Amino acid sequence: MIGAGLAEGSNADVLQDVLIEGLARGDAIGDVVQSMRKQGPESTFDYFASAVSFVATALWTKSAEMRLPPTRFA
């Protein structure tokens, strides 16, 4: 399970895009979550409200190496 519910607006759009693209490519779920976390601005006090949307993404799994089969688009 991936927890990414703190994002809203354009931040949520970015996280959704990174999640869907990574899973569609067949990337390991742990790598997808790391990519989601890295999308935010540099974590400084001024950017806390925006950065927390990204760095608070959580992953609960037995294996971060799990992956879906890559999607084949026509």
Short mmCIF file of C-alpha atoms in Angstrom, two decimals:
data_model
loop_
_atom_site.label_atom_id
_atom_site.label_comp_id
_atom_site.label_asym_id
_atom_site.label_seq_id
_atom_site.Cartn_x
_atom_site.Cartn_y
_atom_site.Cartn_z
CA MET A 1 0.00 0.00 0.00
CA ILE A 2 1.17 3.51 -0.81
CA GLY A 3 0.08 6.45 1.35
CA ALA A 4 0.24 9.77 -0.48
CA GLY A 5 -2.87 11.57 0.74
CA LEU A 6 -1.24 14.78 1.97
CA ALA A 7 -0.85 16.22 -1.53
CA GLU A 8 -3.49 18.40 -3.12
CA GLY A 9 -3.85 20.47 -6.28
CA SER A 10 -0.88 20.47 -8.63
CA ASN A 11 1.23 18.49 -6.12
CA ALA A 12 -1.31 15.66 -6.26
CA ASP A 13 -1.19 15.77 -10.06
CA VAL A 14 2.60 15.40 -10.03
CA LEU A 15 2.49 12.48 -7.60
CA GLN A 16 -0.21 10.71 -9.58
CA ASP A 17 1.76 11.09 -12.81
CA VAL A 18 4.97 9.74 -11.26
CA LEU A 19 3.09 6.82 -9.66
CA ILE A 20 1.21 5.80 -12.79
CA GLU A 21 4.19 6.18 -15.12
CA GLY A 22 6.49 4.20 -12.82
CA LEU A 23 4.03 1.36 -12.32
CA ALA A 24 3.22 1.26 -16.05
CA ARG A 25 6.95 0.90 -16.85
CA GLY A 26 7.21 -2.01 -14.42
CA ASP A 27 9.54 -0.21 -12.00
CA ALA A 28 9.96 -1.70 -8.52
CA ILE A 29 7.37 -0.25 -6.13
CA GLY A 30 10.13 0.99 -3.80
CA ASP A 31 11.76 2.89 -6.67
CA VAL A 32 8.43 4.45 -7.64
CA VAL A 33 7.87 5.71 -4.09
CA GLN A 34 11.41 7.11 -3.96
CA SER A 35 10.73 8.95 -7.23
CA MET A 36 7.54 10.37 -5.75
CA ARG A 37 9.41 11.62 -2.68
CA LYS A 38 12.06 13.34 -4.82
CA GLN A 39 9.54 15.47 -6.74
CA GLY A 40 9.17 18.09 -4.01
CA PRO A 41 11.20 21.26 -3.49
CA GLU A 42 14.28 21.32 -1.31
CA SER A 43 13.12 20.72 2.24
CA THR A 44 13.56 24.04 4.01
CA PHE A 45 11.25 25.72 6.49
CA ASP A 46 9.90 28.11 3.83
CA TYR A 47 8.83 25.22 1.62
CA PHE A 48 7.56 22.88 4.36
CA ALA A 49 3.89 22.96 3.31
CA SER A 50 4.78 22.02 -0.25
CA ALA A 51 7.60 19.59 0.56
CA VAL A 52 5.56 17.56 3.06
CA SER A 53 3.20 16.50 0.25
CA PHE A 54 6.09 14.62 -1.32
CA VAL A 55 8.38 13.47 1.49
CA ALA A 56 5.47 12.08 3.53
CA THR A 57 4.73 9.47 0.86
CA ALA A 58 4.74 6.13 2.68
CA LEU A 59 5.08 2.52 1.53
CA TRP A 60 3.86 -0.57 3.37
CA THR A 61 4.97 -3.81 1.73
CA LYS A 62 6.81 -7.04 2.43
CA SER A 63 9.10 -6.38 -0.54
CA ALA A 64 9.97 -3.02 -2.07
CA GLU A 65 11.17 -4.96 -5.11
CA MET A 66 7.63 -5.96 -6.10
CA ARG A 67 6.61 -4.72 -9.54
CA LEU A 68 3.74 -4.93 -11.97
CA PRO A 69 4.29 -6.25 -15.47
CA PRO A 70 5.06 -3.32 -17.80
CA THR A 71 2.07 -2.00 -19.70
CA ARG A 72 2.20 -2.32 -23.46
CA PHE A 73 0.54 0.56 -25.28
CA ALA A 74 -0.66 0.13 -28.85
#
